[in-house]
Amino acid sequence: MSTAGTRATNPLTMSGYVWLQLLLLGAIWGGSFFFARIAVQFVPPFTLVLIRVAVAALALQVFLLARGIRFLDYRSHVLGFAGLGILNNAIPFSLLFIGQTALGAGLASIFNATTPIWTVLLATVLTADEKATPRKLTGIGLGIAGIIVMMGPSIGTSFGAPLWAQLAVIGATLSYALASILAKRFKAVPPTVTATGQLTASTLIMIPLVLMNDGVADFSGVSPGVWLAILALGLLSTAFAYILFFSIVRSGGATNASLVTLIVPVSAILLGTIFLGERLALQDFIGMGLIAIGLLVIDGRIEALMRRS
């Protein structure tokens, strides 16, 4: 139900612990681009999405079983889990993989980083406690500007990509925004259960799509290294990552959780520097500085400092 006419009296904020969760999630999802880049060369996009969510769902089902948590006790949320599976996994994962077959990484990162903007706009209409404010929009704008600076000339090479590829990635960001708002309805459900329900649902949804589009894939040429990347994508970048995501939504709200898309490019570049020997340029430091300032603006710390001084 829309609460657009209700005024927020207790807007959600982020504690230091939730900020740490957000930074960790950004680092993990930054690594997911590395794992996906390896795997998608050998596995069709829809099939890779199915394997990713199925591995994560199985791992979380085993985790709940080991903790003595009965997943069936939450069966009343089955329609909500299905909605999350569609909006947070099936649609965006598929659109991102499809779009990136014809779209450069630079422009894809910019489009993906617009997720907080869509979340703010949709949350303003659909929620009572997450209205758009000048502070939020300013911080998001600084963050996107930082990503544009970091990507530099590589962005220009992507603008010749087909319109359908660009629209696919934008569609993924809209789907993520709607999923973040829907996830607010699961505050009474433990994050591990919500993640398990979402990923179990998206697995069931993807099976017929894969059979119709990809058929049964041939994995005979997939090396152990590629399988390790796929497992990392499923276990770390999906199962564990979504536990963090739903924990952040539960404590900080949909808009704050969507800020992770501003951190992901920083994480991806730093991981490339650490593990692939890539070098940081001046534009990287400037861009990361702008993103950091943007996050501090959203957090309210800069505004509070200015008031004190």
GROMACS .gro file of C-alpha atoms in nm:
model
  309
    1MET     CA    1   0.000   0.000   0.000
    2SER     CA    2   0.133   0.346  -0.087
    3THR     CA    3   0.202   0.582   0.201
    4ALA     CA    4   0.288   0.880  -0.012
    5GLY     CA    5   0.060   1.110   0.181
    6THR     CA    6   0.206   1.020   0.522
    7ARG     CA    7   0.476   1.237   0.670
    8ALA     CA    8   0.781   1.056   0.808
    9THR     CA    9   0.838   1.107   1.178
   10ASN     CA   10   1.132   0.876   1.230
   11PRO     CA   11   1.351   0.859   0.920
   12LEU     CA   12   1.591   0.568   0.909
   13THR     CA   13   1.958   0.636   0.985
   14MET     CA   14   2.275   0.429   0.968
   15SER     CA   15   2.487   0.339   1.270
   16GLY     CA   16   2.862   0.284   1.244
   17TYR     CA   17   2.804  -0.093   1.240
   18VAL     CA   18   2.561  -0.068   0.947
   19TRP     CA   19   2.811   0.150   0.759
   20LEU     CA   20   3.072  -0.123   0.809
   21GLN     CA   21   2.824  -0.377   0.670
   22LEU     CA   22   2.764  -0.153   0.369
   23LEU     CA   23   3.137  -0.117   0.300
   24LEU     CA   24   3.186  -0.494   0.332
   25LEU     CA   25   2.895  -0.559   0.095
   26GLY     CA   26   3.043  -0.315  -0.156
   27ALA     CA   27   3.376  -0.498  -0.140
   28ILE     CA   28   3.207  -0.836  -0.193
   29TRP     CA   29   2.992  -0.720  -0.482
   30GLY     CA   30   3.292  -0.549  -0.636
   31GLY     CA   31   3.455  -0.891  -0.645
   32SER     CA   32   3.146  -1.041  -0.811
   33PHE     CA   33   3.228  -0.858  -1.136
   34PHE     CA   34   3.567  -1.032  -1.137
   35PHE     CA   35   3.412  -1.376  -1.080
   36ALA     CA   36   3.136  -1.317  -1.335
   37ARG     CA   37   3.383  -1.192  -1.596
   38ILE     CA   38   3.565  -1.526  -1.573
   39ALA     CA   39   3.255  -1.746  -1.571
   40VAL     CA   40   3.047  -1.577  -1.842
   41GLN     CA   41   3.313  -1.660  -2.103
   42PHE     CA   42   3.234  -2.030  -2.062
   43VAL     CA   43   2.874  -2.041  -1.935
   44PRO     CA   44   2.566  -1.883  -2.108
   45PRO     CA   45   2.424  -1.583  -1.916
   46PHE     CA   46   2.090  -1.736  -1.811
   47THR     CA   47   2.259  -2.060  -1.711
   48LEU     CA   48   2.516  -1.867  -1.507
   49VAL     CA   49   2.235  -1.682  -1.326
   50LEU     CA   50   2.068  -2.015  -1.244
   51ILE     CA   51   2.388  -2.173  -1.113
   52ARG     CA   52   2.467  -1.860  -0.909
   53VAL     CA   53   2.130  -1.849  -0.731
   54ALA     CA   54   2.100  -2.229  -0.698
   55VAL     CA   55   2.441  -2.263  -0.529
   56ALA     CA   56   2.352  -1.978  -0.294
   57ALA     CA   57   2.005  -2.116  -0.216
   58LEU     CA   58   2.139  -2.465  -0.141
   59ALA     CA   59   2.411  -2.327   0.085
   60LEU     CA   60   2.162  -2.115   0.280
   61GLN     CA   61   1.913  -2.401   0.314
   62VAL     CA   62   2.191  -2.613   0.465
   63PHE     CA   63   2.290  -2.322   0.690
   64LEU     CA   64   1.934  -2.284   0.823
   65LEU     CA   65   1.910  -2.657   0.880
   66ALA     CA   66   2.237  -2.656   1.076
   67ARG     CA   67   2.110  -2.365   1.289
   68GLY     CA   68   1.785  -2.549   1.363
   69ILE     CA   69   1.573  -2.289   1.178
   70ARG     CA   70   1.269  -2.431   1.002
   71PHE     CA   71   1.234  -2.257   0.668
   72LEU     CA   72   0.879  -2.389   0.629
   73ASP     CA   73   0.777  -2.188   0.936
   74TYR     CA   74   0.798  -1.882   0.710
   75ARG     CA   75   0.587  -2.025   0.428
   76SER     CA   76   0.332  -1.744   0.475
   77HIS     CA   77   0.589  -1.517   0.306
   78VAL     CA   78   0.611  -1.731  -0.008
   79LEU     CA   79   0.462  -1.466  -0.239
   80GLY     CA   80   0.697  -1.203  -0.098
   81PHE     CA   81   0.995  -1.433  -0.146
   82ALA     CA   82   0.887  -1.488  -0.505
   83GLY     CA   83   0.863  -1.112  -0.559
   84LEU     CA   84   1.214  -1.062  -0.419
   85GLY     CA   85   1.345  -1.349  -0.631
   86ILE     CA   86   1.206  -1.185  -0.945
   87LEU     CA   87   1.304  -0.824  -0.866
   88ASN     CA   88   1.636  -0.881  -0.688
   89ASN     CA   89   1.777  -1.179  -0.883
   90ALA     CA   90   1.602  -1.312  -1.193
   91ILE     CA   91   1.535  -0.980  -1.369
   92PRO     CA   92   1.847  -0.773  -1.276
   93PHE     CA   93   2.102  -1.056  -1.301
   94SER     CA   94   1.970  -1.153  -1.645
   95LEU     CA   95   1.949  -0.793  -1.772
   96LEU     CA   96   2.300  -0.712  -1.647
   97PHE     CA   97   2.458  -1.017  -1.808
   98ILE     CA   98   2.268  -0.954  -2.133
   99GLY     CA   99   2.352  -0.583  -2.138
  100GLN     CA  100   2.719  -0.640  -2.069
  101THR     CA  101   2.751  -0.860  -2.376
  102ALA     CA  102   2.741  -0.534  -2.578
  103LEU     CA  103   2.811  -0.263  -2.320
  104GLY     CA  104   3.149  -0.151  -2.185
  105ALA     CA  105   3.220  -0.186  -1.815
  106GLY     CA  106   3.256   0.191  -1.766
  107LEU     CA  107   2.910   0.292  -1.881
  108ALA     CA  108   2.754  -0.016  -1.718
  109SER     CA  109   2.903   0.096  -1.384
  110ILE     CA  110   2.758   0.446  -1.428
  111PHE     CA  111   2.412   0.311  -1.502
  112ASN     CA  112   2.435   0.068  -1.211
  113ALA     CA  113   2.535   0.352  -0.978
  114THR     CA  114   2.206   0.531  -1.052
  115THR     CA  115   2.025   0.271  -0.838
  116PRO     CA  116   2.014   0.502  -0.530
  117ILE     CA  117   1.846   0.775  -0.736
  118TRP     CA  118   1.568   0.541  -0.851
  119THR     CA  119   1.539   0.408  -0.495
  120VAL     CA  120   1.505   0.759  -0.349
  121LEU     CA  121   1.241   0.856  -0.607
  122LEU     CA  122   1.039   0.536  -0.566
  123ALA     CA  123   1.075   0.534  -0.187
  124THR     CA  124   0.944   0.892  -0.176
  125VAL     CA  125   0.622   0.770  -0.339
  126LEU     CA  126   0.591   0.426  -0.179
  127THR     CA  127   0.721   0.469   0.177
  128ALA     CA  128   0.661   0.700   0.474
  129ASP     CA  129   1.009   0.705   0.627
  130GLU     CA  130   1.240   0.747   0.325
  131LYS     CA  131   1.150   1.072   0.153
  132ALA     CA  132   1.382   1.247  -0.093
  133THR     CA  133   1.586   1.525   0.066
  134PRO     CA  134   1.833   1.773  -0.085
  135ARG     CA  135   2.107   1.615   0.128
  136LYS     CA  136   2.043   1.266  -0.012
  137LEU     CA  137   2.025   1.384  -0.371
  138THR     CA  138   2.341   1.595  -0.333
  139GLY     CA  139   2.533   1.303  -0.184
  140ILE     CA  140   2.418   1.064  -0.457
  141GLY     CA  141   2.513   1.319  -0.723
  142LEU     CA  142   2.864   1.351  -0.576
  143GLY     CA  143   2.896   0.972  -0.571
  144ILE     CA  144   2.799   0.934  -0.936
  145ALA     CA  145   3.033   1.219  -1.030
  146GLY     CA  146   3.313   1.033  -0.852
  147ILE     CA  147   3.243   0.716  -1.051
  148ILE     CA  148   3.245   0.913  -1.378
  149VAL     CA  149   3.586   1.062  -1.285
  150MET     CA  150   3.724   0.717  -1.197
  151MET     CA  151   3.609   0.561  -1.523
  152GLY     CA  152   3.752   0.853  -1.723
  153PRO     CA  153   3.808   0.800  -2.097
  154SER     CA  154   3.683   0.440  -2.086
  155ILE     CA  155   3.327   0.569  -2.052
  156GLY     CA  156   3.343   0.739  -2.392
  157THR     CA  157   3.418   0.413  -2.569
  158SER     CA  158   3.091   0.267  -2.437
  159PHE     CA  159   2.849   0.527  -2.574
  160GLY     CA  160   2.842   0.360  -2.914
  161ALA     CA  161   2.678   0.055  -2.757
  162PRO     CA  162   2.329  -0.042  -2.876
  163LEU     CA  163   2.038   0.131  -2.705
  164TRP     CA  164   1.890  -0.204  -2.604
  165ALA     CA  165   2.204  -0.286  -2.403
  166GLN     CA  166   2.191   0.047  -2.220
  167LEU     CA  167   1.820   0.005  -2.148
  168ALA     CA  168   1.884  -0.347  -2.018
  169VAL     CA  169   2.124  -0.220  -1.751
  170ILE     CA  170   1.894   0.069  -1.659
  171GLY     CA  171   1.610  -0.183  -1.628
  172ALA     CA  172   1.823  -0.383  -1.386
  173THR     CA  173   1.875  -0.076  -1.165
  174LEU     CA  174   1.500  -0.007  -1.155
  175SER     CA  175   1.439  -0.368  -1.057
  176TYR     CA  176   1.696  -0.342  -0.777
  177ALA     CA  177   1.529  -0.024  -0.650
  178LEU     CA  178   1.186  -0.191  -0.634
  179ALA     CA  179   1.339  -0.494  -0.462
  180SER     CA  180   1.497  -0.274  -0.193
  181ILE     CA  181   1.159  -0.121  -0.115
  182LEU     CA  182   0.984  -0.459  -0.113
  183ALA     CA  183   1.252  -0.591   0.125
  184LYS     CA  184   1.135  -0.340   0.389
  185ARG     CA  185   0.830  -0.563   0.439
  186PHE     CA  186   1.053  -0.838   0.581
  187LYS     CA  187   1.179  -0.656   0.892
  188ALA     CA  188   1.024  -0.921   1.115
  189VAL     CA  189   1.199  -1.202   0.924
  190PRO     CA  190   1.566  -1.286   0.998
  191PRO     CA  191   1.796  -1.172   0.712
  192THR     CA  192   1.920  -1.530   0.662
  193VAL     CA  193   1.564  -1.653   0.609
  194THR     CA  194   1.477  -1.367   0.372
  195ALA     CA  195   1.792  -1.434   0.167
  196THR     CA  196   1.713  -1.807   0.158
  197GLY     CA  197   1.354  -1.747   0.051
  198GLN     CA  198   1.452  -1.502  -0.222
  199LEU     CA  199   1.725  -1.724  -0.368
  200THR     CA  200   1.516  -2.041  -0.349
  201ALA     CA  201   1.236  -1.864  -0.534
  202SER     CA  202   1.468  -1.721  -0.800
  203THR     CA  203   1.617  -2.069  -0.855
  204LEU     CA  204   1.272  -2.212  -0.928
  205ILE     CA  205   1.194  -1.916  -1.154
  206MET     CA  206   1.515  -1.947  -1.356
  207ILE     CA  207   1.491  -2.322  -1.427
  208PRO     CA  208   1.221  -2.299  -1.700
  209LEU     CA  209   1.382  -1.984  -1.846
  210VAL     CA  210   1.715  -2.163  -1.883
  211LEU     CA  211   1.557  -2.473  -2.035
  212MET     CA  212   1.367  -2.262  -2.291
  213ASN     CA  213   1.656  -2.032  -2.380
  214ASP     CA  214   1.983  -2.222  -2.320
  215GLY     CA  215   1.875  -2.584  -2.299
  216VAL     CA  216   2.110  -2.815  -2.111
  217ALA     CA  217   2.455  -2.658  -2.115
  218ASP     CA  218   2.771  -2.853  -2.191
  219PHE     CA  219   3.017  -2.810  -1.902
  220SER     CA  220   3.284  -3.047  -2.033
  221GLY     CA  221   3.517  -2.760  -2.122
  222VAL     CA  222   3.481  -2.573  -1.793
  223SER     CA  223   3.809  -2.576  -1.600
  224PRO     CA  224   3.845  -2.609  -1.220
  225GLY     CA  225   3.944  -2.242  -1.203
  226VAL     CA  226   3.617  -2.138  -1.367
  227TRP     CA  227   3.421  -2.359  -1.128
  228LEU     CA  228   3.597  -2.190  -0.835
  229ALA     CA  229   3.489  -1.853  -0.974
  230ILE     CA  230   3.131  -1.980  -1.005
  231LEU     CA  231   3.133  -2.112  -0.648
  232ALA     CA  232   3.273  -1.781  -0.520
  233LEU     CA  233   3.000  -1.599  -0.714
  234GLY     CA  234   2.731  -1.817  -0.555
  235LEU     CA  235   2.859  -1.853  -0.199
  236LEU     CA  236   3.036  -1.525  -0.127
  237SER     CA  237   2.890  -1.274  -0.374
  238THR     CA  238   2.533  -1.404  -0.348
  239ALA     CA  239   2.454  -1.614  -0.036
  240PHE     CA  240   2.660  -1.418   0.217
  241ALA     CA  241   2.615  -1.087   0.033
  242TYR     CA  242   2.235  -1.101   0.048
  243ILE     CA  243   2.241  -1.178   0.421
  244LEU     CA  244   2.433  -0.851   0.459
  245PHE     CA  245   2.199  -0.671   0.219
  246PHE     CA  246   1.881  -0.765   0.405
  247SER     CA  247   2.046  -0.684   0.738
  248ILE     CA  248   2.123  -0.333   0.606
  249VAL     CA  249   1.769  -0.285   0.472
  250ARG     CA  250   1.633  -0.398   0.809
  251SER     CA  251   1.841  -0.145   1.004
  252GLY     CA  252   1.906   0.141   0.762
  253GLY     CA  253   1.628   0.123   0.503
  254ALA     CA  254   1.604   0.074   0.128
  255THR     CA  255   1.770   0.399   0.020
  256ASN     CA  256   2.073   0.349   0.244
  257ALA     CA  257   2.113  -0.012   0.130
  258SER     CA  258   2.113   0.101  -0.235
  259LEU     CA  259   2.420   0.319  -0.165
  260VAL     CA  260   2.627   0.004  -0.204
  261THR     CA  261   2.622   0.063  -0.581
  262LEU     CA  262   2.838   0.372  -0.525
  263ILE     CA  263   3.096   0.163  -0.336
  264VAL     CA  264   3.113  -0.130  -0.578
  265PRO     CA  265   3.325   0.046  -0.848
  266VAL     CA  266   3.575   0.158  -0.581
  267SER     CA  267   3.597  -0.199  -0.456
  268ALA     CA  268   3.641  -0.339  -0.809
  269ILE     CA  269   3.926  -0.097  -0.885
  270LEU     CA  270   4.102  -0.159  -0.551
  271LEU     CA  271   4.073  -0.537  -0.598
  272GLY     CA  272   4.227  -0.501  -0.943
  273THR     CA  273   4.513  -0.301  -0.791
  274ILE     CA  274   4.575  -0.554  -0.514
  275PHE     CA  275   4.535  -0.882  -0.703
  276LEU     CA  276   4.592  -0.798  -1.070
  277GLY     CA  277   4.878  -0.551  -1.038
  278GLU     CA  278   4.678  -0.262  -1.183
  279ARG     CA  279   4.792   0.090  -1.092
  280LEU     CA  280   4.581   0.367  -0.942
  281ALA     CA  281   4.581   0.692  -1.140
  282LEU     CA  282   4.519   1.043  -1.008
  283GLN     CA  283   4.162   1.027  -1.139
  284ASP     CA  284   4.100   0.719  -0.921
  285PHE     CA  285   4.197   0.904  -0.605
  286ILE     CA  286   3.987   1.209  -0.703
  287GLY     CA  287   3.688   0.987  -0.783
  288MET     CA  288   3.714   0.791  -0.459
  289GLY     CA  289   3.739   1.121  -0.271
  290LEU     CA  290   3.417   1.246  -0.432
  291ILE     CA  291   3.239   0.921  -0.347
  292ALA     CA  292   3.360   0.940   0.014
  293ILE     CA  293   3.239   1.300   0.043
  294GLY     CA  294   2.906   1.200  -0.110
  295LEU     CA  295   2.859   0.922   0.146
  296LEU     CA  296   2.946   1.162   0.430
  297VAL     CA  297   2.693   1.413   0.297
  298ILE     CA  298   2.423   1.143   0.291
  299ASP     CA  299   2.525   1.033   0.640
  300GLY     CA  300   2.478   1.390   0.766
  301ARG     CA  301   2.824   1.420   0.917
  302ILE     CA  302   2.932   1.712   0.695
  303GLU     CA  303   2.609   1.900   0.766
  304ALA     CA  304   2.655   1.846   1.141
  305LEU     CA  305   3.018   1.965   1.119
  306MET     CA  306   2.914   2.279   0.933
  307ARG     CA  307   2.647   2.356   1.193
  308ARG     CA  308   2.897   2.319   1.477
  309SER     CA  309   3.148   2.548   1.307
   0.00000   0.00000   0.00000
